[in-house]
Coordinates of C-alpha atoms in Angstrom, one line a residue:
M1 CA -42.9 -17.7 -51.4
D2 CA -44.8 -15.8 -54.1
K3 CA -48.3 -16.9 -55.3
R4 CA -47.0 -18.2 -58.6
K5 CA -44.4 -20.5 -57.0
T6 CA -47.1 -21.7 -54.5
S7 CA -49.5 -22.5 -57.3
L8 CA -46.8 -24.5 -59.2
L9 CA -46.0 -26.4 -56.0
V10 CA -49.7 -27.3 -55.4
I11 CA -50.0 -28.4 -59.0
G12 CA -46.8 -30.5 -58.7
L13 CA -48.0 -32.2 -55.5
F14 CA -51.4 -32.9 -57.1
I15 CA -49.7 -34.6 -60.1
Q16 CA -47.6 -36.7 -57.7
L17 CA -50.7 -37.8 -55.9
L18 CA -52.3 -38.9 -59.1
I19 CA -49.2 -40.8 -60.1
K20 CA -49.1 -42.6 -56.7
A21 CA -52.8 -43.4 -56.6
Q22 CA -53.6 -47.1 -56.4
N23 CA -57.0 -47.0 -54.7
P24 CA -59.5 -48.1 -55.9
I25 CA -57.7 -51.2 -57.0
I26 CA -60.1 -52.0 -59.9
Q27 CA -60.9 -49.2 -62.4
T28 CA -62.5 -51.0 -65.4
I29 CA -65.9 -51.4 -63.7
Y30 CA -67.5 -50.5 -60.4
T31 CA -66.9 -53.1 -57.8
A32 CA -68.4 -53.5 -54.3
D33 CA -68.5 -55.7 -51.3
P34 CA -65.0 -57.2 -51.4
A35 CA -64.6 -60.9 -50.3
P36 CA -60.9 -61.8 -50.4
M37 CA -59.8 -65.5 -50.2
V38 CA -56.3 -66.9 -49.9
Y39 CA -55.9 -70.2 -51.7
K40 CA -52.5 -71.7 -52.1
D41 CA -50.1 -68.9 -53.2
T42 CA -52.8 -66.6 -54.6
V43 CA -55.3 -64.0 -53.3
Y44 CA -58.7 -64.3 -55.0
L45 CA -60.9 -61.2 -54.7
F46 CA -64.6 -61.8 -55.2
T47 CA -66.7 -58.7 -55.7
G48 CA -70.1 -57.4 -56.5
H49 CA -70.6 -55.3 -59.6
D50 CA -72.5 -52.0 -59.6
E51 CA -73.9 -51.3 -63.1
D52 CA -72.9 -48.0 -64.6
K53 CA -75.0 -45.0 -63.8
S54 CA -76.9 -47.0 -61.1
T55 CA -79.4 -45.1 -59.0
W56 CA -80.1 -48.1 -56.8
F57 CA -78.1 -51.3 -55.9
T58 CA -78.5 -52.6 -59.5
M59 CA -76.3 -55.7 -59.5
K60 CA -76.6 -58.6 -61.9
D61 CA -73.4 -60.6 -61.5
W62 CA -70.3 -61.2 -59.4
H63 CA -66.6 -60.8 -60.5
C64 CA -63.3 -62.3 -59.6
Y65 CA -59.7 -60.9 -59.6
T66 CA -56.4 -62.5 -58.6
T67 CA -53.0 -61.4 -57.4
T68 CA -49.8 -62.8 -56.1
D69 CA -48.2 -59.4 -55.3
M70 CA -51.2 -57.3 -53.9
V71 CA -50.7 -54.5 -56.5
N72 CA -51.3 -56.0 -59.9
W73 CA -54.7 -57.6 -60.3
T74 CA -55.8 -60.0 -63.0
D75 CA -59.4 -59.8 -64.2
K76 CA -60.9 -63.3 -64.2
G77 CA -64.3 -62.1 -65.5
S78 CA -67.7 -63.0 -64.1
P79 CA -67.7 -66.6 -62.8
L80 CA -71.3 -66.3 -61.4
S81 CA -74.4 -64.3 -62.3
L82 CA -78.1 -64.3 -61.4
K83 CA -78.7 -66.4 -64.5
A84 CA -77.2 -69.4 -62.7
F85 CA -80.1 -69.4 -60.3
S86 CA -83.5 -70.4 -61.7
W87 CA -85.3 -68.9 -58.7
A88 CA -83.5 -65.5 -58.8
K89 CA -85.4 -62.3 -59.4
K90 CA -82.7 -59.7 -58.9
D91 CA -80.0 -58.3 -56.6
A92 CA -76.6 -60.0 -56.9
W93 CA -75.4 -58.6 -53.6
A94 CA -72.5 -59.2 -51.2
G95 CA -71.3 -62.8 -50.9
Q96 CA -68.2 -64.8 -49.9
C97 CA -66.4 -67.9 -51.4
I98 CA -64.5 -70.6 -49.5
P99 CA -62.7 -73.8 -50.4
R100 CA -63.5 -77.2 -49.0
N101 CA -63.5 -80.8 -50.2
G102 CA -61.6 -79.9 -53.3
K103 CA -64.4 -77.6 -54.4
F104 CA -65.3 -73.9 -53.9
Y105 CA -68.6 -72.7 -52.3
W106 CA -69.9 -69.2 -53.0
Y107 CA -72.6 -68.0 -50.7
V108 CA -74.6 -65.2 -52.1
P109 CA -77.8 -63.2 -51.2
I110 CA -80.4 -63.1 -54.0
N111 CA -83.9 -61.7 -54.2
H112 CA -86.1 -64.8 -54.6
E113 CA -88.9 -64.4 -57.1
T114 CA -91.5 -65.1 -54.4
M115 CA -89.8 -65.1 -50.9
G116 CA -87.6 -62.0 -51.1
M117 CA -84.0 -62.0 -50.0
S118 CA -82.5 -65.4 -49.5
I119 CA -79.1 -67.0 -49.2
G120 CA -78.1 -69.3 -52.1
V121 CA -74.9 -71.3 -52.7
A122 CA -73.0 -71.9 -55.9
V123 CA -70.3 -74.5 -56.4
S124 CA -67.3 -74.9 -58.7
D125 CA -64.2 -77.1 -59.2
S126 CA -62.2 -73.9 -59.7
P127 CA -62.1 -70.6 -57.7
T128 CA -62.5 -68.8 -61.0
G129 CA -65.5 -70.8 -62.0
P130 CA -67.8 -71.3 -63.7
F131 CA -70.0 -71.7 -60.7
K132 CA -73.4 -73.4 -60.7
D133 CA -76.4 -73.4 -58.3
A134 CA -75.7 -76.2 -55.9
L135 CA -79.3 -76.7 -54.8
G136 CA -81.8 -75.3 -57.3
K137 CA -83.3 -73.4 -54.3
P138 CA -82.1 -71.2 -51.5
L139 CA -79.9 -72.7 -48.8
V140 CA -81.7 -70.6 -46.1
H141 CA -84.5 -68.1 -45.9
S142 CA -85.4 -66.6 -42.5
G143 CA -86.6 -63.1 -43.3
N144 CA -86.4 -60.1 -45.5
G145 CA -83.0 -59.2 -44.2
D146 CA -81.2 -62.3 -45.4
I147 CA -78.2 -60.6 -47.0
D148 CA -74.4 -60.4 -46.8
P149 CA -73.4 -64.0 -45.9
T150 CA -70.0 -64.6 -44.4
V151 CA -68.6 -68.2 -44.0
F152 CA -65.8 -69.7 -41.9
I153 CA -64.5 -73.2 -41.1
D154 CA -63.1 -73.6 -37.6
D155 CA -60.1 -75.7 -36.6
D156 CA -62.4 -78.6 -35.6
G157 CA -64.0 -78.7 -39.1
Q158 CA -67.2 -77.1 -38.1
A159 CA -68.4 -74.5 -40.6
Y160 CA -70.4 -71.4 -39.7
L161 CA -72.5 -69.1 -41.9
Y162 CA -73.4 -65.7 -40.5
W163 CA -75.6 -63.1 -42.3
G164 CA -78.2 -60.4 -42.0
N165 CA -79.6 -56.8 -41.8
P166 CA -81.1 -55.6 -39.5
Y167 CA -80.5 -58.8 -37.6
L168 CA -77.4 -61.0 -37.3
K169 CA -78.0 -64.8 -37.6
Y170 CA -76.0 -67.9 -38.1
V171 CA -76.3 -71.7 -38.8
K172 CA -73.9 -74.5 -38.5
L173 CA -73.1 -75.9 -42.0
N174 CA -72.7 -79.6 -42.6
K175 CA -69.5 -80.9 -44.1
D176 CA -71.2 -81.0 -47.5
M177 CA -71.3 -77.1 -47.2
V178 CA -74.8 -77.0 -48.9
S179 CA -76.9 -78.0 -45.9
Y180 CA -77.0 -77.2 -42.2
S181 CA -77.9 -78.7 -38.9
G182 CA -80.0 -77.3 -36.1
E183 CA -82.0 -74.1 -36.1
V184 CA -81.2 -70.7 -37.4
V185 CA -79.8 -68.8 -34.4
T186 CA -80.3 -65.0 -33.9
V187 CA -77.4 -63.2 -32.2
P188 CA -78.3 -60.8 -29.4
L189 CA -77.5 -57.3 -30.7
N190 CA -76.8 -55.5 -27.5
K191 CA -74.6 -52.7 -26.3
E192 CA -72.0 -55.0 -24.8
G193 CA -71.5 -56.9 -28.1
F194 CA -72.1 -54.3 -30.8
N195 CA -72.1 -50.8 -29.1
V196 CA -74.9 -48.3 -29.7
R197 CA -76.0 -46.3 -32.7
F198 CA -74.9 -42.7 -33.3
K199 CA -78.2 -41.9 -35.0
D200 CA -81.0 -43.9 -33.4
V201 CA -83.6 -42.8 -36.0
D202 CA -84.6 -46.5 -36.8
K203 CA -84.6 -47.6 -33.1
R204 CA -82.2 -50.5 -33.6
P205 CA -80.7 -52.0 -30.4
S206 CA -77.0 -51.6 -31.5
A207 CA -74.6 -50.2 -34.0
Y208 CA -74.5 -53.4 -36.1
E209 CA -76.0 -52.7 -39.5
E210 CA -74.9 -55.3 -42.1
G211 CA -71.9 -56.8 -44.0
P212 CA -70.5 -59.2 -41.4
W213 CA -67.0 -60.7 -42.0
F214 CA -66.2 -63.6 -39.7
Y215 CA -62.8 -65.3 -39.1
K216 CA -60.4 -66.6 -36.4
R217 CA -56.9 -65.4 -35.5
K218 CA -55.0 -67.3 -32.9
N219 CA -57.6 -68.0 -30.2
L220 CA -59.8 -65.1 -30.9
Y221 CA -62.9 -64.9 -33.2
Y222 CA -63.5 -61.6 -35.1
M223 CA -66.7 -60.2 -36.4
H224 CA -66.2 -57.2 -38.6
Y225 CA -69.2 -55.3 -39.9
A226 CA -70.7 -52.2 -41.3
A227 CA -72.0 -50.1 -38.4
G228 CA -74.5 -47.3 -38.3
G229 CA -76.7 -45.6 -38.9
V230 CA -76.2 -44.5 -42.4
P231 CA -73.7 -43.4 -43.6
E232 CA -71.9 -46.5 -42.3
H233 CA -68.5 -46.8 -40.6
L234 CA -66.7 -50.1 -40.1
A235 CA -66.3 -51.7 -36.6
Y236 CA -65.5 -55.0 -35.0
S237 CA -66.4 -57.3 -32.1
T238 CA -64.6 -60.4 -30.8
S239 CA -65.4 -63.6 -28.9
T240 CA -63.6 -66.6 -27.5
S241 CA -66.2 -68.8 -29.1
P242 CA -67.5 -69.0 -32.7
T243 CA -71.0 -68.4 -31.5
G244 CA -70.4 -65.6 -29.0
P245 CA -71.0 -63.9 -26.6
W246 CA -69.5 -61.0 -28.5
V247 CA -67.6 -58.1 -27.0
Y248 CA -67.6 -54.8 -28.9
R249 CA -64.0 -53.6 -29.5
D250 CA -63.9 -50.4 -31.6
T251 CA -64.4 -48.6 -34.9
I252 CA -61.9 -49.7 -37.5
M253 CA -62.5 -47.2 -40.2
R254 CA -64.4 -44.0 -40.0
I255 CA -67.0 -42.8 -42.4
I256 CA -65.2 -42.0 -45.6
G257 CA -65.6 -38.4 -46.7
K258 CA -65.1 -37.1 -50.2
G259 CA -65.2 -40.0 -52.6
G260 CA -67.0 -42.2 -50.1
A261 CA -70.2 -44.2 -50.2
F262 CA -72.9 -44.4 -47.6
T263 CA -72.5 -48.2 -47.3
N264 CA -69.4 -50.3 -46.8
H265 CA -68.3 -53.9 -46.5
P266 CA -65.1 -55.2 -44.8
G267 CA -62.9 -58.1 -45.9
V268 CA -59.7 -59.2 -44.1
V269 CA -57.0 -61.6 -45.0
D270 CA -53.4 -62.4 -44.1
Y271 CA -51.0 -63.0 -47.0
K272 CA -47.2 -63.5 -47.1
G273 CA -46.8 -62.3 -43.5
K274 CA -48.9 -59.2 -43.8
S275 CA -52.5 -58.3 -42.9
Y276 CA -54.9 -56.6 -45.4
F277 CA -58.1 -54.7 -45.0
F278 CA -60.5 -54.5 -47.9
Y279 CA -63.4 -52.0 -48.2
H280 CA -65.2 -49.9 -50.8
N281 CA -65.7 -46.3 -51.6
G282 CA -67.1 -44.1 -54.4
A283 CA -63.9 -42.5 -55.6
L284 CA -63.8 -43.4 -59.3
P285 CA -65.2 -40.9 -61.8
G286 CA -69.0 -41.3 -61.7
G287 CA -68.7 -43.1 -58.4
G288 CA -71.0 -42.7 -55.4
G289 CA -73.4 -44.7 -53.2
F290 CA -74.6 -46.9 -56.0
T291 CA -71.4 -47.0 -58.1
R292 CA -68.8 -48.2 -55.6
S293 CA -65.2 -49.4 -55.9
V294 CA -63.1 -51.8 -53.9
C295 CA -60.0 -50.5 -52.0
L296 CA -57.2 -52.1 -50.0
D297 CA -54.9 -51.0 -47.2
E298 CA -52.4 -52.8 -45.0
F299 CA -52.6 -52.9 -41.2
R300 CA -50.9 -54.6 -38.2
Y301 CA -52.7 -56.2 -35.2
N302 CA -51.7 -54.9 -31.8
K303 CA -49.9 -57.4 -29.5
D304 CA -53.2 -58.1 -27.7
G305 CA -55.0 -58.9 -31.0
S306 CA -56.8 -55.6 -31.2
I307 CA -57.0 -53.7 -34.4
P308 CA -55.8 -50.0 -34.7
R309 CA -57.8 -47.4 -36.5
I310 CA -57.2 -47.8 -40.3
A311 CA -57.1 -44.7 -42.4
P312 CA -58.2 -45.1 -46.0
T313 CA -55.5 -44.1 -48.4
K314 CA -55.2 -43.3 -52.1
E315 CA -51.7 -44.9 -52.3
G316 CA -52.9 -48.4 -51.3
V317 CA -50.3 -51.0 -50.4
K318 CA -46.7 -51.9 -51.3
P319 CA -46.0 -55.0 -53.4
V320 CA -45.1 -58.2 -51.6
S321 CA -43.3 -59.7 -54.6
N322 CA -42.3 -58.7 -58.1
L323 CA -44.0 -59.4 -61.5
N324 CA -42.1 -61.7 -63.8
P325 CA -42.1 -60.1 -67.4
F326 CA -40.4 -63.2 -69.0
I327 CA -43.5 -65.4 -68.8
R328 CA -46.8 -64.8 -70.4
Q329 CA -48.7 -62.1 -68.6
E330 CA -52.3 -61.3 -69.3
A331 CA -53.0 -57.8 -70.6
E332 CA -55.9 -57.6 -68.1
T333 CA -53.3 -57.8 -65.3
I334 CA -53.5 -54.2 -64.1
A335 CA -52.3 -52.0 -61.3
W336 CA -53.9 -48.9 -62.7
E337 CA -55.5 -48.0 -66.0
E338 CA -57.1 -45.1 -67.8
G339 CA -59.6 -45.5 -70.6
I340 CA -59.6 -49.2 -71.4
E341 CA -62.2 -51.9 -70.8
V342 CA -62.1 -55.7 -70.7
G343 CA -63.9 -58.1 -73.0
E344 CA -64.2 -61.8 -73.3
S345 CA -64.3 -64.4 -76.1
M346 CA -64.2 -68.2 -76.5
E347 CA -60.8 -68.1 -78.2
A348 CA -58.9 -65.4 -76.1
G349 CA -60.7 -65.5 -72.8
I350 CA -60.5 -62.2 -71.0
Y351 CA -58.7 -59.4 -72.9
V352 CA -58.2 -55.6 -72.9
T353 CA -60.5 -53.8 -75.4
E354 CA -61.9 -50.3 -76.2
I355 CA -58.4 -49.0 -76.5
S356 CA -58.2 -45.4 -77.7
N357 CA -55.3 -43.0 -78.3
G358 CA -53.8 -41.9 -75.1
D359 CA -55.2 -44.7 -72.9
H360 CA -52.7 -46.5 -70.7
I361 CA -52.1 -49.5 -68.4
K362 CA -49.7 -49.3 -65.4
L363 CA -48.0 -52.4 -63.8
R364 CA -46.1 -52.1 -60.6
S365 CA -42.8 -53.7 -59.5
V366 CA -41.8 -55.5 -62.7
D367 CA -38.5 -57.3 -62.2
F368 CA -36.3 -57.4 -65.4
K369 CA -33.5 -59.0 -63.4
K370 CA -30.3 -59.0 -65.6
G371 CA -31.9 -57.6 -68.7
A372 CA -34.6 -57.7 -71.3
K373 CA -34.2 -56.8 -75.0
G374 CA -37.4 -58.0 -76.8
F375 CA -41.1 -57.8 -76.4
Q376 CA -44.1 -59.7 -77.8
A377 CA -47.8 -58.9 -77.6
N378 CA -50.9 -60.8 -78.7
V379 CA -53.3 -58.5 -80.4
A380 CA -56.3 -58.3 -82.8
S381 CA -57.1 -55.2 -84.9
V382 CA -58.7 -53.5 -87.8
A383 CA -57.6 -49.9 -87.2
G384 CA -54.2 -50.6 -85.8
G385 CA -51.9 -48.4 -83.7
N386 CA -48.9 -48.7 -81.4
I387 CA -48.0 -49.8 -77.9
E388 CA -45.4 -47.5 -76.4
I389 CA -43.6 -49.1 -73.4
H390 CA -42.3 -46.7 -70.8
L391 CA -40.5 -47.1 -67.5
D392 CA -41.6 -45.7 -64.2
S393 CA -44.0 -43.0 -65.5
L394 CA -46.2 -42.2 -68.5
E395 CA -43.4 -40.1 -70.0
G396 CA -40.5 -42.1 -68.6
V397 CA -37.8 -43.9 -70.5
L398 CA -39.2 -45.2 -73.8
L399 CA -38.1 -48.8 -74.1
G400 CA -39.6 -49.2 -77.5
S401 CA -42.8 -49.2 -79.5
V402 CA -44.7 -52.1 -81.0
E403 CA -46.7 -51.5 -84.2
V404 CA -50.1 -53.2 -84.3
K405 CA -51.3 -53.6 -87.9
N406 CA -54.6 -54.8 -89.3
T407 CA -54.8 -58.5 -88.3
G408 CA -58.1 -59.1 -90.2
G409 CA -60.5 -58.4 -87.4
K410 CA -61.0 -57.7 -83.7
E411 CA -61.2 -61.4 -83.0
S412 CA -58.3 -62.4 -85.4
W413 CA -55.4 -62.7 -83.0
A414 CA -51.8 -62.3 -84.0
T415 CA -48.5 -62.0 -82.1
V416 CA -46.4 -59.0 -82.9
S417 CA -42.9 -58.2 -81.6
A418 CA -40.3 -55.5 -81.4
A419 CA -36.8 -54.9 -80.1
M420 CA -36.5 -53.0 -76.8
K421 CA -33.8 -50.9 -75.2
K422 CA -32.0 -53.1 -72.7
V423 CA -33.6 -52.7 -69.3
K424 CA -32.5 -54.1 -65.9
G425 CA -33.8 -54.1 -62.4
V426 CA -37.3 -53.5 -60.9
H427 CA -39.5 -50.9 -62.4
D428 CA -43.1 -49.8 -62.9
L429 CA -44.1 -50.4 -66.4
Y430 CA -46.5 -48.3 -68.6
F431 CA -48.2 -49.4 -71.8
V432 CA -49.3 -46.2 -73.5
F433 CA -51.5 -46.7 -76.5
K434 CA -51.2 -44.5 -79.6
G435 CA -53.1 -44.3 -82.9
G436 CA -55.9 -42.5 -84.7
Q437 CA -59.5 -42.0 -83.7
G438 CA -61.8 -44.7 -82.3
D439 CA -61.0 -48.2 -81.1
L440 CA -57.5 -49.1 -82.1
F441 CA -57.1 -52.8 -81.2
N442 CA -57.6 -55.6 -78.7
F443 CA -54.8 -56.7 -76.4
N444 CA -54.6 -60.3 -75.1
W445 CA -51.2 -60.9 -73.5
W446 CA -47.6 -59.8 -73.5
K447 CA -44.1 -61.1 -72.7
F448 CA -40.5 -59.8 -72.6
S449 CA -37.6 -61.8 -73.9
K450 CA -34.0 -61.8 -72.5

């Protein structure tokens, strides 16, 4: 094969990789420290938020995303921020949310204005908030390493809260989920339970670093965690009891190379018969150790309950169901995007904004069933533009184009419509935005008609 043909082949393969890329799963902001939660028929993903151009772990709020197909994620905004805690100084770091008693409890580490890192708890009647400080003070403070809480409710109703770096500690939560009984217990971090460190520069007794993720599967308790030294990899230990003793099992995910971050944080859920592993890297443009992004890959437990080595992918996971285009879908439901941002208002809630010429949104596995002929979009605009609707790729079959005219302002919402070429079956869907220079319009929701 001559050099010219080889070059064309390489370029073609590179383009195909870009088209198939689905990791990181959120592209509008930098997200870190994934904490997935399955509630009823939906996966809720709670994340930290690295501020743009951070040179430290500069984090001021937490965010929430939802999905029912594992590939299209709906932005639910920021249900909780440091402002909810009167005692907070800084550092909205890795937390976890869990349902109980008809409410939702979000355990988060925050730098207290006088005590340093502490574990707080916020409560809401809805998994998407708003959340409020349940106590007006920290739930627990045991030392400067009180970070990364993980929470689990056992079959007998007893709830456990684990946390910590460089230590691993736990308490038994009471049924009210905002208090605990007994003393703070420190877990022995020994070779048998948590292996040894590859780089023993800080003289820690084991590989355990931070970011624990605790749950039970069948009769086995799992403790996933970031292991070190730094840069971190992800490992796990198991126990036949919720309080140990722990037995080290293996590395789950190696240190991520190019596009990686020197920290990591695991999150694991089962959903619709499949098992999913969440983590973060630094793969988005401008990404790195302080500007991280959540990723997702599928895995299968071995028959003995052990976990195979999971290789991080750019392709992500396959859909477990299809998206229904005949009901209202939020514009901020996204599998992949380029260029756009999200905004929020009292009237529209969360919406897509900062749309420029050439930006696009991709949705995966949209089921048009027996056919669709029309399209509606709720928009607000001064400059105006067009929404081109393509099938299966950015330059795929053009179903039609919706003109967005001046609606009287960027918060003056109007519903526009257009006829479409008839489409059947399951397809990926691309909204490609066209227009002049600058911001074109805001985009709230869309819907196809039969």
